[in-house]
Coordinates of C-alpha atoms in Angstrom, one line a residue:
Q1 CA 137.1 58.5 47.8
T2 CA 134.8 56.2 46.9
F3 CA 132.2 58.4 48.6
N4 CA 133.5 61.6 46.9
S5 CA 132.8 59.7 43.3
E6 CA 129.4 58.7 44.0
R7 CA 128.3 62.2 45.7
V8 CA 130.1 64.2 42.3
A9 CA 128.1 61.6 40.4
G10 CA 124.8 62.2 42.5
D11 CA 124.8 65.7 42.2
A12 CA 126.1 65.3 38.4
A13 CA 122.1 63.7 38.2
C14 CA 120.6 66.8 40.6
V15 CA 121.8 69.2 37.3
V16 CA 120.2 66.7 35.5
V17 CA 116.9 66.9 37.3
M18 CA 117.4 71.0 36.9
R19 CA 117.6 71.2 33.6
A20 CA 115.0 68.8 32.7
K21 CA 112.5 70.4 29.7
T22 CA 109.6 66.8 30.2
W23 CA 108.5 65.1 32.7
H24 CA 110.1 61.7 30.6
E25 CA 114.1 63.6 31.0
L26 CA 112.9 64.4 34.8
N27 CA 111.8 61.0 35.6
V28 CA 115.1 59.4 33.7
A29 CA 117.6 61.7 36.1
M30 CA 115.6 60.7 39.5
Q31 CA 115.9 57.1 37.9
T32 CA 119.6 57.7 37.7
L33 CA 119.8 58.8 41.9
L34 CA 117.7 56.1 43.1
K35 CA 120.7 53.7 41.7
P36 CA 122.3 52.8 44.7
N37 CA 126.0 53.5 43.4
F38 CA 124.3 57.6 43.4
L39 CA 122.1 56.8 47.0
S40 CA 124.0 59.6 49.1
V41 CA 121.7 61.8 51.5
R42 CA 122.5 65.3 49.8
S43 CA 121.7 64.3 46.3
I44 CA 118.2 62.7 47.0
L45 CA 117.8 65.6 49.1
V46 CA 118.7 68.3 46.2
A47 CA 116.6 66.1 43.8
L48 CA 113.6 66.1 45.6
L49 CA 113.3 69.9 46.6
L50 CA 114.3 70.6 42.4
T51 CA 111.8 67.7 41.5
S52 CA 109.1 70.1 43.8
L53 CA 110.3 73.3 42.1
A54 CA 109.5 72.1 39.2
T55 CA 106.1 71.2 39.8
V56 CA 104.8 74.4 41.7
H57 CA 106.8 76.0 38.2
A58 CA 104.3 73.7 36.2
A59 CA 101.4 74.5 38.2
D60 CA 101.8 78.3 38.4
H61 CA 101.9 79.0 34.8
P62 CA 98.4 81.2 33.4
S63 CA 97.4 78.5 31.1
A64 CA 98.5 74.9 33.3
A65 CA 95.5 71.9 32.4
P66 CA 92.8 72.1 35.5
G67 CA 94.6 67.8 35.7
I68 CA 90.9 66.6 35.4
T69 CA 90.6 64.5 31.9
S70 CA 91.6 60.8 31.3
L71 CA 95.2 62.4 29.6
T72 CA 96.1 63.7 33.0
A73 CA 94.2 62.4 35.4
K74 CA 94.6 58.8 34.7
S75 CA 92.6 57.7 37.6
V76 CA 89.7 58.9 35.5
K77 CA 87.8 55.6 34.5
F78 CA 86.1 55.7 31.3
T79 CA 84.5 53.1 28.8
V80 CA 85.1 53.5 24.8
P81 CA 81.5 53.5 22.8
K82 CA 82.2 50.6 19.6
D83 CA 79.3 53.8 17.9
H84 CA 81.3 57.0 16.7
H85 CA 78.4 59.0 18.9
V86 CA 77.4 59.6 22.8
V87 CA 74.1 60.9 23.6
L88 CA 73.7 63.0 26.3
K89 CA 70.5 64.5 27.9
R90 CA 70.0 66.0 31.0
G91 CA 67.5 68.7 31.8
P92 CA 66.1 70.4 29.2
I93 CA 68.9 69.8 26.2
T94 CA 69.8 67.1 24.7
A95 CA 73.4 67.2 23.1
I96 CA 75.0 64.3 20.5
I97 CA 78.4 64.2 20.7
V98 CA 81.0 63.4 18.0
D99 CA 84.6 62.3 16.9
N100 CA 85.7 62.8 13.7
H101 CA 84.1 60.1 12.2
A102 CA 80.2 60.2 9.5
V103 CA 77.3 59.5 11.7
D104 CA 73.8 58.7 9.7
V105 CA 71.6 56.7 12.6
P106 CA 68.0 58.2 13.6
E107 CA 69.4 60.5 16.2
L108 CA 71.8 62.1 13.9
P109 CA 71.4 61.6 10.0
K110 CA 74.0 62.5 7.3
H111 CA 76.6 64.0 9.8
R112 CA 79.7 64.2 7.9
S113 CA 83.2 63.0 8.7
G114 CA 86.1 65.3 10.1
Y115 CA 83.8 66.8 12.4
N116 CA 84.0 66.2 16.1
G117 CA 82.4 67.5 19.4
V118 CA 78.5 69.4 19.5
A119 CA 77.0 67.4 16.8
S120 CA 73.9 68.6 18.3
L121 CA 72.5 70.7 20.7
R122 CA 68.9 70.6 21.1
H123 CA 66.4 72.6 23.7
E124 CA 63.8 70.8 24.5
K125 CA 61.3 73.7 23.7
S126 CA 63.5 74.2 20.4
A127 CA 62.9 71.3 17.8
T128 CA 65.8 72.4 15.8
N129 CA 69.3 71.3 16.4
L130 CA 70.7 74.7 16.6
F131 CA 74.3 73.6 14.7
V132 CA 74.4 73.0 10.8
E133 CA 73.2 69.8 10.1
G134 CA 75.8 67.5 9.4
I135 CA 78.7 69.9 11.0
A136 CA 78.8 70.8 14.4
G137 CA 79.5 73.0 17.7
L138 CA 82.7 73.7 20.2
N139 CA 84.4 72.0 17.1
F140 CA 88.6 71.7 18.2
E141 CA 89.2 72.7 14.0
H142 CA 92.6 74.1 14.5
I143 CA 95.9 74.1 15.5
H144 CA 99.2 76.7 14.1
D145 CA 101.7 78.5 14.8
G146 CA 101.2 81.7 13.4
T147 CA 103.3 80.5 10.0
M148 CA 102.4 78.8 7.2
A149 CA 103.8 75.2 8.8
V150 CA 99.7 75.1 9.0
N151 CA 99.5 74.3 5.3
A152 CA 100.7 70.5 6.0
E153 CA 97.2 70.4 7.5
K154 CA 95.0 73.1 8.1
F155 CA 92.3 71.1 9.7
E156 CA 94.7 68.4 11.8
P157 CA 92.2 68.2 14.4
R158 CA 89.4 67.0 12.4
R159 CA 91.3 64.4 10.4
A160 CA 93.2 63.2 12.8
P161 CA 92.3 60.0 14.7
M162 CA 90.1 60.3 17.6
E163 CA 88.1 58.1 20.6
L164 CA 85.2 59.1 22.5
R165 CA 85.7 57.3 26.4
V166 CA 82.4 58.1 28.0
V167 CA 82.7 59.0 32.0
D168 CA 79.9 59.1 33.4
P169 CA 76.3 59.2 32.0
F170 CA 76.1 62.8 31.3
T171 CA 80.5 63.2 30.8
V172 CA 82.5 62.3 27.9
E173 CA 85.5 63.0 26.2
L174 CA 87.3 63.2 23.0
Y175 CA 91.1 61.6 23.0
Q176 CA 93.2 62.7 20.5
P177 CA 96.9 60.9 20.0
A178 CA 99.8 63.6 19.6
T179 CA 98.9 64.4 16.2
A180 CA 101.4 63.9 12.7
N181 CA 102.1 67.5 12.1
W182 CA 101.6 68.9 15.4
K183 CA 102.6 66.1 17.5
L184 CA 99.8 67.5 19.8
E185 CA 98.1 65.2 22.5
S186 CA 94.7 66.8 23.8
C187 CA 91.7 65.6 25.7
G188 CA 88.7 67.3 25.1
R189 CA 85.9 66.6 28.3
Y190 CA 82.7 67.4 27.7
Q191 CA 80.1 67.5 30.9
L192 CA 75.9 68.5 31.1
Q193 CA 75.7 70.6 35.1
S194 CA 72.4 69.5 36.4
D195 CA 70.4 72.4 34.4
G196 CA 71.5 71.2 30.8
T197 CA 74.7 73.5 30.7
L198 CA 77.4 72.2 29.0
E199 CA 80.7 72.1 30.3
Y200 CA 83.8 72.1 28.2
T201 CA 87.5 71.6 29.8
F202 CA 90.3 70.6 27.2
E203 CA 93.4 69.8 28.0
C204 CA 96.4 68.9 25.5
V205 CA 100.7 68.1 25.8
P206 CA 103.1 68.9 23.5
R207 CA 104.8 66.1 22.8
A208 CA 107.9 67.7 20.0
A209 CA 109.1 70.5 19.2
T210 CA 107.2 72.1 17.0
F211 CA 106.1 75.6 17.0
G212 CA 107.9 78.3 16.2
Q213 CA 107.3 81.3 17.3
G214 CA 107.2 81.3 20.6
Y215 CA 103.5 80.2 21.2
I216 CA 100.3 77.0 20.5
G217 CA 97.7 78.8 18.6
L218 CA 94.4 76.9 18.9
F219 CA 90.6 76.9 17.3
W220 CA 87.4 76.2 18.4
A221 CA 84.3 76.4 15.4
S222 CA 80.6 76.4 15.7
Y223 CA 78.4 76.7 12.6
I224 CA 75.0 78.1 13.6
A225 CA 72.2 76.8 11.3
A226 CA 70.5 79.7 9.6
P227 CA 69.5 82.1 12.4
E228 CA 67.6 85.5 11.9
D229 CA 71.0 87.3 13.1
A230 CA 74.4 87.1 12.9
A231 CA 75.5 88.9 15.4
I232 CA 76.8 88.3 18.6
H233 CA 77.3 90.4 21.3
F234 CA 79.6 91.1 24.3
R235 CA 80.2 93.6 26.8
G236 CA 83.5 95.3 25.6
H237 CA 85.1 98.7 23.6
E238 CA 87.5 99.8 21.2
A239 CA 90.5 98.4 21.8
A240 CA 92.7 101.6 22.7
A241 CA 90.4 102.8 25.0
S242 CA 89.1 101.6 28.9
G243 CA 87.2 100.9 31.2
S244 CA 84.1 98.6 31.8
G245 CA 82.7 98.7 28.8
E246 CA 78.9 98.6 26.9
W247 CA 77.0 96.5 25.1
L248 CA 78.4 95.6 21.3
R249 CA 77.1 93.9 18.8
T250 CA 78.9 92.8 15.6
V251 CA 78.7 91.4 12.4
T252 CA 81.7 90.9 10.4
P253 CA 81.8 92.3 7.0
A254 CA 83.4 89.3 5.9
H255 CA 84.9 85.8 6.5
G256 CA 88.7 87.0 7.7
V257 CA 87.3 90.0 8.1
D258 CA 87.6 92.1 11.6
S259 CA 86.8 88.4 12.6
T260 CA 88.6 88.6 16.0
H261 CA 88.3 90.0 19.7
P262 CA 90.6 89.6 22.5
P263 CA 90.0 90.0 25.5
T264 CA 91.1 94.2 27.5
G265 CA 94.9 94.2 28.9
A266 CA 98.1 93.0 27.9
L267 CA 98.2 90.8 25.1
P268 CA 100.7 88.1 24.9
H269 CA 102.9 88.4 21.4
V270 CA 101.8 86.5 18.6
P271 CA 102.9 87.1 15.3
F272 CA 101.7 85.3 11.8
H273 CA 102.8 85.4 8.8
A274 CA 102.0 87.2 6.2
D275 CA 99.9 85.2 4.1
F276 CA 98.9 83.4 7.0
P277 CA 95.4 80.9 5.3
L278 CA 93.4 81.3 8.9
T279 CA 92.1 84.7 8.3
L280 CA 89.5 83.9 11.0
A281 CA 92.6 83.9 13.6
N282 CA 94.8 86.6 12.6
H283 CA 92.7 89.9 11.4
R284 CA 91.7 91.7 14.8
S285 CA 88.6 94.0 14.8
R286 CA 88.4 97.1 16.6
Y287 CA 87.1 96.5 19.5
A288 CA 88.6 94.4 22.9
H289 CA 85.6 92.4 24.5
T290 CA 86.0 93.4 28.8
E291 CA 84.6 90.6 30.3
P292 CA 84.5 86.6 29.4
W293 CA 81.1 85.5 27.7
Y294 CA 79.7 86.4 24.7
F295 CA 76.0 85.3 23.3
G296 CA 73.8 85.0 19.7
V297 CA 70.0 84.3 18.8
S298 CA 68.7 81.8 16.3
H299 CA 65.2 80.9 16.3
D300 CA 64.1 82.1 19.4
M301 CA 67.7 80.5 21.9
A302 CA 70.2 82.6 23.0
F303 CA 73.6 80.5 22.2
V304 CA 76.0 81.7 25.6
Q305 CA 79.1 80.8 25.4
M306 CA 81.0 81.5 28.5
F307 CA 84.8 81.5 29.6
R308 CA 87.5 82.1 32.7
Q309 CA 89.3 85.3 33.0
R310 CA 92.3 83.4 33.5
D311 CA 92.2 82.3 30.6
R312 CA 92.0 84.8 28.1
I313 CA 89.8 83.8 25.3
W314 CA 89.8 85.5 22.1
F315 CA 86.3 85.8 20.1
A316 CA 85.6 84.8 16.9
Q317 CA 83.1 85.0 14.7
S318 CA 82.6 85.0 10.7
P319 CA 78.9 85.6 8.8
D320 CA 78.7 82.4 6.6
G321 CA 81.6 80.6 8.5
G322 CA 79.1 77.2 8.1
G323 CA 78.1 77.5 4.5
R324 CA 75.6 80.5 3.3
N325 CA 73.0 81.8 5.8
N326 CA 75.0 79.8 8.8
P327 CA 78.1 82.1 11.2
A328 CA 80.3 80.8 12.7
W329 CA 80.1 82.1 16.2
D330 CA 84.2 80.5 17.2
F331 CA 86.7 81.5 20.0
Q332 CA 90.5 81.0 20.1
W333 CA 93.2 80.2 22.5
F334 CA 96.8 80.9 22.9
I335 CA 99.6 78.9 25.5
T336 CA 102.5 81.2 25.6
D337 CA 106.0 80.3 27.4
W338 CA 105.1 76.3 26.7
K339 CA 107.0 73.5 27.3
V340 CA 107.6 69.8 25.4
G341 CA 106.1 67.4 28.1
E342 CA 103.6 70.0 30.1
S343 CA 100.2 69.7 30.5
Y344 CA 98.0 73.0 29.7
G345 CA 93.8 73.0 29.8
F346 CA 91.6 75.9 29.9
V347 CA 87.7 75.8 30.9
M348 CA 84.4 77.4 29.6
R349 CA 80.8 76.8 29.5
A350 CA 78.4 76.9 26.8
T351 CA 73.9 76.7 27.1
L352 CA 71.5 77.0 25.3
V353 CA 68.4 79.0 27.5
P354 CA 65.0 80.1 25.8
F355 CA 65.5 84.2 24.2
E356 CA 63.1 87.3 25.7
N357 CA 65.9 89.6 26.5
R358 CA 69.6 90.6 27.3
A359 CA 68.9 90.7 31.0
R360 CA 67.1 87.4 31.6
I361 CA 70.4 86.3 29.8
E362 CA 72.6 88.1 32.0
R363 CA 70.1 86.3 34.8
V364 CA 69.3 82.7 33.9
T365 CA 74.1 82.7 33.3
R366 CA 75.2 84.4 36.4
A367 CA 75.8 81.4 39.0
H368 CA 77.8 79.6 36.0
R369 CA 79.7 83.0 35.1
S370 CA 80.3 83.6 38.8
A371 CA 82.0 79.3 39.0
L372 CA 83.9 80.3 36.3
N373 CA 85.6 82.8 37.8
P374 CA 85.2 82.5 41.1
A375 CA 85.4 86.5 43.3
T376 CA 88.7 86.5 45.0
P377 CA 88.6 87.0 49.1

């Protein structure tokens, strides 16, 4: 009789394990199973199997986090600097990474609060910062679900507290605890490669069921300082067409008009409220991109943003997102089929190189694009 009651209790806990929707729920159920009066071979074997299946399911999610930032990899060692900026230098590139506090130092004068990411990106062959002074690039800008709930704080990543974490001389992270409105915890890692290319890995964990339409929408902005040409360049075609596409030069006529270019192929269902205020996110152009990278040219330097095909990044742009004559060269990412407590992420690279022609841009970025999208055996 005692054995049967223990077995029933253990099996009940196994059901809890199977139905767990968060790692916290899973951990509580496992702790129950490990209590002496529930300890049966059958219960433990079933629990281990179900835990393994849950782990495999999380890893198989197309947007599963790489697991390399201090958010998901607790073995990562870091220090928290006393300042609100960190200077990274490698190869021909100097990048200054900031949290969202104001900074006013000789190398970064009058940087405004409310902007995070790369406050300054300079190439040794250019005397100017690529980005608008006082603002930033690769700036984590918006969290949303396509509803009017975004009005509680349209720029929550820019407003919510952030912490700089220095991992090594070429790597710094921006950690943000779960935000007040959306309850999204995140960490973005900026790492300079040997040639000065910046690899950006973003990981996040939704801590509550705050997203109401089945997806999480996230947006990054790069505000470019007065380029001679506001256009971006990418391979693509009209959304209804097919094939490998051709090189396109796109300039949007106004902010929030024809502003975002999705990848080709099946797209996730990402509905938007009719009055949704973040107009760069929900006004698709007639184009779709066929390769996951694009570039723009400013003062004889090409700024190239490269992505993984699997992350299904949407390009975005504005002719004056950074103010008059200062376009925004942006991107956005959607997470579908998400669960509270699970981790999601993407990886991209950005490089700043002297511009001669498009053929050279293709050549000098090929190794990085291949690293992001290795050939399938």
